Coordinates of N, CA and C in Angstrom, one line a residue:
X696 N -105.2 24.6 36.2 CA -104.0 25.1 36.9 C -102.9 25.3 35.8
X697 N -102.3 26.4 35.9 CA -101.3 26.8 34.9 C -99.9 26.1 35.2
X698 N -99.3 25.4 34.2 CA -98.0 24.8 34.4 C -96.8 25.7 34.3
X699 N -95.8 25.4 35.0 CA -94.6 26.2 34.9 C -93.8 25.8 33.6
X700 N -92.9 26.6 33.1 CA -92.1 26.2 31.9 C -91.4 24.9 32.1
X701 N -90.9 24.6 33.4 CA -90.1 23.4 33.7 C -91.1 22.2 33.5
X702 N -92.3 22.3 34.0 CA -93.3 21.2 34.0 C -93.6 20.9 32.5
X703 N -93.8 22.0 31.7 CA -94.1 21.8 30.3 C -93.0 21.0 29.6
X704 N -91.8 21.4 29.9 CA -90.6 20.8 29.3 C -90.5 19.3 29.6
X705 N -90.8 19.0 30.9 CA -90.7 17.6 31.4 C -91.8 16.8 30.8
X706 N -93.0 17.3 30.6 CA -94.1 16.6 30.0 C -93.8 16.3 28.6
X707 N -93.2 17.3 27.9 CA -92.9 17.1 26.4 C -91.8 16.0 26.3
X708 N -90.8 16.1 27.1 CA -89.7 15.1 27.0 C -90.2 13.7 27.3
X709 N -91.0 13.5 28.3 CA -91.5 12.2 28.6 C -92.4 11.7 27.5
X710 N -93.2 12.6 27.0 CA -94.2 12.1 25.9 C -93.4 11.7 24.6
X711 N -92.3 12.5 24.3 CA -91.6 12.2 23.1 C -90.7 11.0 23.3
X712 N -90.3 10.6 24.5 CA -89.4 9.5 24.7 C -90.1 8.2 24.6
X713 N -91.4 8.1 24.8 CA -92.2 6.9 24.8 C -92.1 6.1 23.5
X714 N -92.3 6.8 22.4 CA -92.2 6.0 21.1 C -90.8 5.5 20.9
X715 N -89.8 6.3 21.2 CA -88.4 6.0 21.0 C -88.0 4.7 21.8
X716 N -88.5 4.6 23.0 CA -88.2 3.5 23.9 C -88.8 2.2 23.3
X717 N -89.9 2.3 22.6 CA -90.6 1.1 22.0 C -90.0 0.6 20.7
X718 N -89.0 1.5 20.1 CA -88.4 1.1 18.9 C -87.4 0.0 19.1
X719 N -87.2 -0.9 18.0 CA -86.2 -2.0 18.0 C -86.7 -3.2 17.3
X720 N -85.9 -4.2 17.2 CA -86.3 -5.5 16.6 C -87.1 -6.3 17.5
X721 N -88.1 -7.0 16.9 CA -88.9 -8.0 17.6 C -88.1 -9.3 17.5
X722 N -88.4 -10.3 18.2 CA -87.7 -11.5 18.2 C -87.7 -12.2 16.8
X723 N -88.9 -12.1 16.2 CA -89.1 -12.7 14.9 C -88.2 -12.0 13.9
X724 N -88.1 -10.7 13.9 CA -87.3 -9.9 13.0 C -85.8 -10.2 13.2
X725 N -85.4 -10.4 14.5 CA -84.0 -10.7 14.8 C -83.6 -12.1 14.2
X726 N -84.5 -13.0 14.4 CA -84.3 -14.4 13.8 C -84.1 -14.3 12.3
X727 N -85.0 -13.5 11.7 CA -85.0 -13.4 10.2 C -83.7 -12.8 9.7
X728 N -83.2 -11.8 10.5 CA -81.9 -11.2 10.1 C -80.8 -12.2 10.2
X729 N -80.7 -12.9 11.3 CA -79.7 -13.9 11.5 C -79.7 -15.0 10.4
X730 N -80.9 -15.4 10.0 CA -81.0 -16.4 9.0 C -80.5 -15.8 7.7
X731 N -80.9 -14.6 7.4 CA -80.4 -13.9 6.1 C -78.9 -13.8 6.1
X732 N -78.3 -13.4 7.2 CA -76.8 -13.3 7.3 C -76.2 -14.7 7.0
X733 N -76.8 -15.7 7.6 CA -76.2 -17.1 7.5 C -76.3 -17.5 6.0
X734 N -77.4 -17.2 5.4 CA -77.5 -17.6 3.9 C -76.5 -16.9 3.1
X735 N -76.3 -15.6 3.3 CA -75.3 -14.8 2.6 C -73.9 -15.3 2.8
X736 N -73.6 -15.7 4.1 CA -72.3 -16.2 4.4 C -72.0 -17.5 3.7
X737 N -73.1 -18.4 3.7 CA -72.9 -19.7 3.0 C -72.7 -19.5 1.5
X738 N -73.3 -18.5 0.9 CA -73.1 -18.2 -0.5 C -71.7 -17.7 -0.8
X739 N -71.2 -16.8 0.1 CA -70.0 -16.0 -0.1 C -68.8 -16.9 0.3
X740 N -68.9 -17.7 1.3 CA -67.7 -18.5 1.7 C -67.0 -19.3 0.7
X741 N -67.7 -20.1 -0.1 CA -67.0 -20.8 -1.2 C -66.3 -20.0 -2.2
X742 N -66.9 -18.8 -2.5 CA -66.2 -17.9 -3.4 C -65.0 -17.3 -2.8
X743 N -65.0 -17.0 -1.5 CA -63.8 -16.5 -0.8 C -62.7 -17.5 -0.9
X744 N -63.0 -18.8 -0.6 CA -62.0 -19.8 -0.6 C -61.5 -20.1 -2.0
X745 N -62.3 -20.0 -3.0 CA -61.9 -20.1 -4.3 C -60.8 -19.0 -4.7
X746 N -61.1 -17.8 -4.3 CA -60.2 -16.7 -4.5 C -58.9 -16.9 -3.8
X747 N -59.0 -17.4 -2.5 CA -57.8 -17.7 -1.7 C -56.9 -18.8 -2.4
X748 N -57.6 -19.9 -2.9 CA -56.9 -20.9 -3.6 C -56.2 -20.4 -4.9
X749 N -56.9 -19.5 -5.6 CA -56.3 -19.0 -6.8 C -55.0 -18.2 -6.5
X750 N -55.1 -17.4 -5.4 CA -53.9 -16.7 -4.9 C -52.8 -17.6 -4.5
X751 N -53.1 -18.6 -3.8 CA -52.0 -19.6 -3.4 C -51.4 -20.3 -4.6
X752 N -52.2 -20.6 -5.6 CA -51.7 -21.3 -6.8 C -50.8 -20.3 -7.6
X753 N -51.2 -19.1 -7.6 CA -50.3 -18.1 -8.4 C -49.0 -17.9 -7.7
X754 N -49.0 -17.9 -6.3 CA -47.8 -17.7 -5.6 C -46.9 -18.9 -5.7
X755 N -47.4 -20.1 -5.7 CA -46.7 -21.3 -5.9 C -46.0 -21.4 -7.2
X756 N -46.8 -21.1 -8.3 CA -46.3 -21.1 -9.6 C -45.1 -20.1 -9.8
X757 N -45.3 -19.0 -9.2 CA -44.2 -18.0 -9.4 C -42.9 -18.4 -8.7
X758 N -43.1 -19.0 -7.5 CA -41.9 -19.5 -6.8 C -41.2 -20.6 -7.5
X759 N -42.1 -21.5 -8.1 CA -41.5 -22.7 -8.8 C -40.8 -22.2 -10.1
X760 N -41.3 -21.1 -10.7 CA -40.6 -20.6 -11.9 C -39.2 -20.0 -11.5
X761 N -39.1 -19.3 -10.4 CA -37.9 -18.8 -9.9 C -36.9 -19.9 -9.6
X762 N -37.4 -20.9 -8.9 CA -36.6 -22.1 -8.5 C -36.0 -22.8 -9.8
X763 N -36.9 -23.0 -10.8 CA -36.5 -23.7 -12.0 C -35.4 -22.9 -12.7
X764 N -35.6 -21.6 -12.8 CA -34.6 -20.7 -13.4 C -33.2 -20.8 -12.7
X765 N -33.3 -20.9 -11.4 CA -32.0 -21.0 -10.6 C -31.3 -22.3 -10.9
X766 N -32.0 -23.4 -10.8 CA -31.3 -24.7 -11.0 C -30.8 -24.8 -12.5
X767 N -31.5 -24.2 -13.4 CA -31.1 -24.2 -14.8 C -29.8 -23.4 -15.0
X768 N -29.6 -22.3 -14.2 CA -28.3 -21.6 -14.3 C -27.2 -22.4 -13.8
X769 N -27.5 -23.2 -12.7 CA -26.4 -24.1 -12.2 C -26.0 -25.2 -13.2
X770 N -27.0 -25.7 -13.9 CA -26.7 -26.7 -14.9 C -25.9 -26.1 -16.1
X771 N -26.3 -24.9 -16.5 CA -25.6 -24.3 -17.6 C -24.1 -24.0 -17.2
X772 N -23.9 -23.6 -16.0 CA -22.5 -23.4 -15.6 C -21.7 -24.7 -15.5
X773 N -22.4 -25.7 -15.1 CA -21.7 -27.0 -15.0 C -21.3 -27.5 -16.4
X774 N -22.2 -27.3 -17.4 CA -21.9 -27.7 -18.8 C -20.8 -26.8 -19.3
X775 N -20.8 -25.5 -19.0 CA -19.8 -24.5 -19.5 C -18.4 -24.9 -18.9
X776 N -18.4 -25.6 -17.8 CA -17.1 -26.0 -17.2 C -16.6 -27.2 -17.9
X777 N -17.3 -27.7 -19.0 CA -16.8 -28.9 -19.7 C -17.3 -30.2 -19.2
X778 N -18.3 -30.2 -18.4 CA -18.8 -31.5 -17.9 C -20.0 -32.1 -18.7
X779 N -20.2 -33.3 -18.5 CA -21.4 -34.0 -19.1 C -21.7 -35.2 -18.1
X780 N -22.8 -35.8 -18.3 CA -23.2 -36.9 -17.4 C -22.2 -38.1 -17.5
X781 N -21.5 -38.2 -18.6 CA -20.6 -39.3 -18.8 C -19.1 -39.0 -18.4
X782 N -18.9 -37.7 -18.1 CA -17.5 -37.3 -17.8 C -17.4 -36.2 -16.7
X783 N -17.6 -36.6 -15.5 CA -17.6 -35.6 -14.4 C -16.4 -36.0 -13.5
X784 N -15.7 -35.0 -13.1 CA -14.5 -35.3 -12.2 C -14.9 -34.8 -10.8
X785 N -14.1 -35.2 -9.8 CA -14.3 -34.8 -8.4 C -14.2 -33.3 -8.3
X786 N -13.3 -32.7 -9.1 CA -13.1 -31.2 -9.0 C -14.3 -30.5 -9.5
X787 N -15.1 -31.1 -10.4 CA -16.2 -30.4 -11.0 C -17.5 -30.8 -10.4
X788 N -17.5 -31.2 -9.1 CA -18.7 -31.6 -8.5 C -19.4 -30.4 -7.8
X789 N -18.9 -29.2 -8.0 CA -19.5 -28.0 -7.4 C -19.5 -26.9 -8.5
X790 N -20.5 -26.0 -8.3 CA -20.6 -24.8 -9.1 C -20.9 -23.7 -8.2
X791 N -20.5 -22.5 -8.6 CA -20.7 -21.3 -7.8 C -21.7 -20.4 -8.4
X792 N -22.8 -20.1 -7.6 CA -23.8 -19.2 -8.1 C -24.0 -18.0 -7.1
X793 N -23.7 -16.8 -7.5 CA -23.8 -15.6 -6.7 C -23.0 -15.8 -5.4
X794 N -21.8 -16.4 -5.5 CA -20.9 -16.6 -4.4 C -21.2 -17.8 -3.5
X795 N -22.2 -18.6 -3.8 CA -22.6 -19.8 -3.1 C -22.2 -21.0 -3.8
X796 N -21.5 -21.9 -3.1 CA -21.1 -23.2 -3.8 C -22.2 -24.2 -3.6
X797 N -22.5 -24.8 -4.8 CA -23.5 -25.9 -4.8 C -22.9 -27.2 -5.2
X798 N -23.2 -28.3 -4.5 CA -22.8 -29.6 -5.0 C -23.8 -30.0 -6.1
X799 N -23.3 -30.7 -7.1 CA -24.1 -31.2 -8.2 C -24.1 -32.7 -8.3
X800 N -25.1 -33.3 -8.8 CA -25.1 -34.8 -8.9 C -24.4 -35.1 -10.3
X801 N -24.4 -36.4 -10.6 CA -23.7 -36.8 -11.9 C -24.4 -36.3 -13.1
X802 N -25.6 -35.8 -13.0 CA -26.3 -35.2 -14.2 C -26.2 -33.7 -14.3
X803 N -25.4 -33.1 -13.3 CA -25.2 -31.7 -13.3 C -26.3 -30.9 -12.6
X804 N -27.2 -31.5 -11.9 CA -28.2 -30.7 -11.2 C -27.9 -30.5 -9.8
X805 N -28.3 -29.3 -9.3 CA -28.0 -28.9 -7.9 C -28.5 -29.9 -6.9
X806 N -27.6 -30.3 -6.0 CA -27.9 -31.3 -5.0 C -28.0 -30.8 -3.6
X807 N -27.1 -29.9 -3.2 CA -27.0 -29.4 -1.9 C -25.9 -28.3 -1.8
X808 N -25.6 -27.8 -0.6 CA -24.6 -26.8 -0.5 C -23.4 -27.2 0.4
X809 N -23.8 -28.0 1.4 CA -22.7 -28.4 2.4 C -21.6 -29.2 1.8
X810 N -20.4 -28.7 2.0 CA -19.2 -29.4 1.4 C -19.0 -30.6 2.2
X811 N -18.9 -31.7 1.5 CA -18.7 -33.0 2.1 C -17.4 -33.7 1.7
X812 N -16.8 -34.5 2.6 CA -15.6 -35.1 2.2 C -15.8 -36.1 1.1
X813 N -16.9 -36.8 1.1 CA -17.2 -37.8 0.1 C -18.5 -37.4 -0.6
X814 N -18.5 -36.7 -1.7 CA -19.7 -36.2 -2.3 C -20.4 -37.4 -3.0
X815 N -21.7 -37.4 -2.7 CA -22.6 -38.5 -3.3 C -23.1 -37.9 -4.7
X816 N -22.7 -38.5 -5.8 CA -23.1 -38.1 -7.1 C -24.4 -38.8 -7.6
X817 N -24.9 -39.7 -6.8 CA -26.1 -40.5 -7.2 C -27.3 -39.6 -7.0
X818 N -28.4 -40.1 -7.6 CA -29.7 -39.3 -7.5 C -30.7 -40.1 -6.6
X819 N -30.2 -41.0 -5.8 CA -31.1 -41.8 -5.0 C -30.7 -41.7 -3.5
X820 N -29.8 -40.8 -3.2 CA -29.4 -40.6 -1.8 C -29.7 -39.3 -1.3
X821 N -30.7 -38.6 -1.8 CA -31.0 -37.3 -1.4 C -31.7 -37.3 0.0
X822 N -31.4 -36.2 0.7 CA -32.0 -36.0 2.0 C -32.9 -34.8 2.0
X823 N -33.8 -34.7 3.0 CA -34.6 -33.5 3.1 C -33.7 -32.2 3.3
X824 N -32.7 -32.4 4.1 CA -31.8 -31.3 4.4 C -31.1 -30.8 3.1
X825 N -30.7 -31.8 2.2 CA -30.1 -31.4 0.9 C -31.1 -30.6 0.1
X826 N -32.3 -31.0 0.1 CA -33.3 -30.3 -0.7 C -33.6 -28.9 -0.1
X827 N -33.5 -28.8 1.2 CA -33.7 -27.5 1.9 C -32.6 -26.6 1.5
X828 N -31.4 -27.1 1.5 CA -30.2 -26.2 1.2 C -30.4 -25.6 -0.2
X829 N -30.8 -26.4 -1.2 CA -31.0 -25.9 -2.6 C -32.1 -24.8 -2.6
X830 N -33.1 -25.1 -1.9 CA -34.3 -24.2 -1.8 C -33.9 -22.8 -1.2
X831 N -33.1 -22.9 -0.1 CA -32.8 -21.7 0.6 C -31.7 -20.8 -0.1
X832 N -30.8 -21.4 -0.9 CA -29.7 -20.7 -1.5 C -29.9 -20.4 -2.9
X833 N -30.8 -21.0 -3.6 CA -31.0 -20.7 -5.0 C -32.0 -19.6 -5.2
X834 N -32.9 -19.4 -4.2 CA -33.9 -18.3 -4.3 C -33.3 -17.0 -3.6
X835 N -33.7 -15.9 -4.2 CA -33.2 -14.6 -3.7 C -33.8 -14.3 -2.3
X836 N -35.1 -14.6 -2.1 CA -35.8 -14.4 -0.8 C -36.6 -15.6 -0.5
X837 N -35.9 -16.6 0.0 CA -36.6 -17.9 0.3 C -37.6 -17.7 1.4
X838 N -38.8 -18.2 1.3 CA -39.8 -18.1 2.3 C -39.4 -19.1 3.5
X839 N -40.0 -18.8 4.7 CA -39.7 -19.6 5.8 C -40.1 -21.1 5.5
X840 N -39.3 -22.0 5.8 CA -39.5 -23.4 5.5 C -39.1 -24.3 6.6
X841 N -39.5 -25.6 6.5 CA -39.2 -26.6 7.5 C -39.1 -28.0 6.9
X842 N -38.2 -28.8 7.5 CA -38.2 -30.2 7.1 C -38.9 -31.1 8.1
X843 N -39.3 -30.5 9.2 CA -40.1 -31.2 10.2 C -41.5 -31.4 9.8
X844 N -42.1 -32.4 10.3 CA -43.5 -32.8 9.8 C -44.5 -32.6 10.9
X845 N -44.1 -32.1 12.1 CA -45.1 -32.0 13.2 C -46.0 -30.7 12.9
X846 N -47.1 -30.6 13.5 CA -48.1 -29.6 13.3 C -47.5 -28.2 13.6
X847 N -46.8 -28.1 14.7 CA -46.3 -26.8 15.1 C -45.3 -26.2 14.2
X848 N -44.4 -27.1 13.7 CA -43.4 -26.6 12.7 C -44.0 -26.2 11.4
X849 N -45.0 -27.0 11.0 CA -45.7 -26.7 9.7 C -46.5 -25.4 9.8
X850 N -47.1 -25.2 11.0 CA -47.9 -24.0 11.2 C -47.1 -22.7 11.1
X851 N -45.8 -22.8 11.5 CA -45.0 -21.6 11.5 C -44.3 -21.4 10.2
X852 N -44.3 -22.4 9.3 CA -43.6 -22.3 8.0 C -44.5 -22.0 6.9
X853 N -44.0 -21.4 5.9 CA -44.7 -21.2 4.6 C -44.6 -22.4 3.7
X854 N -43.4 -23.0 3.7 CA -43.2 -24.2 2.9 C -42.6 -25.3 3.7
X855 N -43.0 -26.6 3.3 CA -42.5 -27.8 4.0 C -41.7 -28.5 2.9
X856 N -40.5 -29.0 3.3 CA -39.6 -29.6 2.4 C -39.4 -31.1 2.8
X857 N -39.5 -32.0 1.8 CA -39.3 -33.4 2.0 C -38.7 -34.1 0.8
X858 N -38.3 -35.3 0.9 CA -37.8 -36.1 -0.2 C -38.8 -37.2 -0.5
X859 N -39.1 -37.3 -1.8 CA -39.9 -38.4 -2.3 C -39.0 -39.4 -3.0
X860 N -38.8 -40.5 -2.3 CA -37.8 -41.5 -2.8 C -38.3 -42.2 -4.0
X861 N -37.4 -42.5 -5.0 CA -37.8 -43.3 -6.2 C -36.8 -44.4 -6.4
X862 N -37.2 -45.3 -7.2 CA -36.3 -46.5 -7.4 C -35.1 -46.1 -8.3
X863 N -35.3 -45.1 -9.2 CA -34.2 -44.7 -10.1 C -33.8 -43.2 -9.8
X864 N -34.6 -42.4 -9.2 CA -34.3 -41.0 -8.9 C -35.2 -40.5 -7.8
X865 N -34.6 -39.7 -6.9 CA -35.4 -39.0 -5.9 C -35.9 -37.7 -6.4
X866 N -36.9 -37.2 -5.7 CA -37.4 -35.9 -6.0 C -37.4 -35.0 -4.7
X867 N -37.1 -33.8 -4.8 CA -37.3 -32.8 -3.7 C -38.7 -32.3 -3.9
X868 N -39.5 -32.3 -2.8 CA -40.8 -31.8 -2.8 C -40.9 -30.6 -1.9
X869 N -41.4 -29.5 -2.5 CA -41.6 -28.2 -1.8 C -43.1 -27.9 -1.7
X870 N -43.6 -28.1 -0.5 CA -45.1 -28.0 -0.3 C -45.4 -26.6 0.2
X871 N -46.3 -25.9 -0.4 CA -46.9 -24.7 0.1 C -47.9 -25.1 1.2
X872 N -47.6 -24.7 2.5 CA -48.4 -25.2 3.6 C -49.7 -24.4 3.7
X873 N -50.7 -24.9 3.1 CA -52.0 -24.2 3.1 C -52.8 -24.7 4.4
X874 N -52.7 -26.0 4.7 CA -53.4 -26.5 5.9 C -52.3 -27.3 6.7
X875 N -51.9 -26.7 7.8 CA -50.8 -27.2 8.6 C -51.1 -28.6 9.2
X876 N -52.4 -28.8 9.5 CA -52.8 -30.1 10.1 C -52.8 -31.2 9.0
X877 N -52.8 -30.9 7.8 CA -52.8 -31.9 6.7 C -51.5 -32.7 6.6
X878 N -51.7 -34.0 6.4 CA -50.5 -34.8 6.3 C -49.7 -34.4 5.0
X879 N -48.4 -34.4 5.1 CA -47.6 -34.1 3.9 C -47.9 -35.0 2.7
X880 N -48.2 -36.2 3.0 CA -48.6 -37.2 2.0 C -49.8 -36.8 1.2
X881 N -50.7 -36.0 1.8 CA -51.9 -35.5 1.2 C -51.9 -34.1 0.7
X882 N -50.7 -33.6 0.6 CA -50.5 -32.2 0.1 C -51.1 -32.0 -1.3
X883 N -51.6 -30.8 -1.5 CA -52.2 -30.5 -2.8 C -51.5 -29.4 -3.5
X884 N -50.8 -28.5 -2.8 CA -50.1 -27.4 -3.4 C -48.6 -27.6 -3.2
X885 N -47.9 -28.0 -4.3 CA -46.5 -28.2 -4.1 C -45.8 -28.3 -5.5
X886 N -44.5 -28.2 -5.5 CA -43.8 -28.5 -6.8 C -42.6 -29.5 -6.5
X887 N -42.3 -30.3 -7.4 CA -41.3 -31.3 -7.3 C -40.1 -31.0 -8.2
X888 N -38.9 -31.3 -7.7 CA -37.7 -31.1 -8.4 C -37.0 -32.4 -8.6
X889 N -37.0 -32.8 -9.9 CA -36.5 -34.1 -10.3 C -34.9 -34.1 -10.3
X890 N -34.3 -35.0 -9.6 CA -32.8 -35.0 -9.5 C -32.1 -35.5 -10.7
X891 N -32.8 -36.2 -11.6 CA -32.2 -36.7 -12.8 C -32.3 -35.7 -14.0
X892 N -33.4 -35.2 -14.1 CA -33.7 -34.3 -15.3 C -33.7 -32.8 -14.9
X893 N -33.8 -32.5 -13.6 CA -33.9 -31.1 -13.2 C -35.2 -30.5 -13.5
X894 N -36.2 -31.3 -13.9 CA -37.5 -30.8 -14.2 C -38.2 -30.4 -13.0
X895 N -38.9 -29.2 -13.0 CA -39.7 -28.7 -11.9 C -41.2 -28.8 -12.3
X896 N -42.0 -29.6 -11.6 CA -43.4 -29.8 -11.9 C -44.3 -29.3 -10.8
X897 N -45.2 -28.5 -11.1 CA -46.2 -27.9 -10.1 C -47.4 -28.8 -10.0
X898 N -47.8 -29.0 -8.8 CA -49.1 -29.8 -8.6 C -50.1 -28.9 -7.9
X899 N -51.3 -28.8 -8.4 CA -52.4 -28.0 -7.8 C -53.6 -28.8 -7.7
X900 N -54.5 -28.4 -6.8 CA -55.8 -29.1 -6.7 C -56.6 -29.1 -8.0
X901 N -57.4 -30.1 -8.2 CA -58.1 -30.2 -9.4 C -59.0 -29.0 -9.5
X902 N -59.1 -28.4 -10.7 CA -59.9 -27.3 -11.0 C -59.2 -26.0 -10.9
X903 N -57.9 -25.9 -10.5 CA -57.1 -24.7 -10.5 C -56.2 -24.7 -11.7

């Protein structure tokens, strides 16, 4: 019996579709692909985090450098005004940098910005807010920061600010918030600002 053109087309289509429908991964092949992807991810993940840590370290060091330069300008202006650690007057407890007035301690280092009736010239009475004021006004574009230590505040901030109290001198600590859930006491990326010497010291995880 002779087939019509429509019947020939239908038969050809059905015949050619059968091999296509059978194509695809078997269960074993699918498992093998998943295992391979997992192995590659396990190899690549540490390298990715290493690169991320390197980038964080570079950003922290750059910001610490800018901060250090800023407080050094304040100290230089304080000295230029005729002050020294042994002869500071109430009038010379402030310096002006780019139109912003900074309080200085008895060693000439920037302490805070809020004008107070009774200025504390000591280096052991620093507060987190004092440290935050220096951070926010000495930098041209200060990153978002917080003095709160709860998870939500740390999650929203780029830097966390706190005071590390010392027997002879306090330090302002500026932590780059890499892991918001991490306790501030266990921070790995940060720089400290010494209130007696003005020294800025960067701390990074071992190996960076």
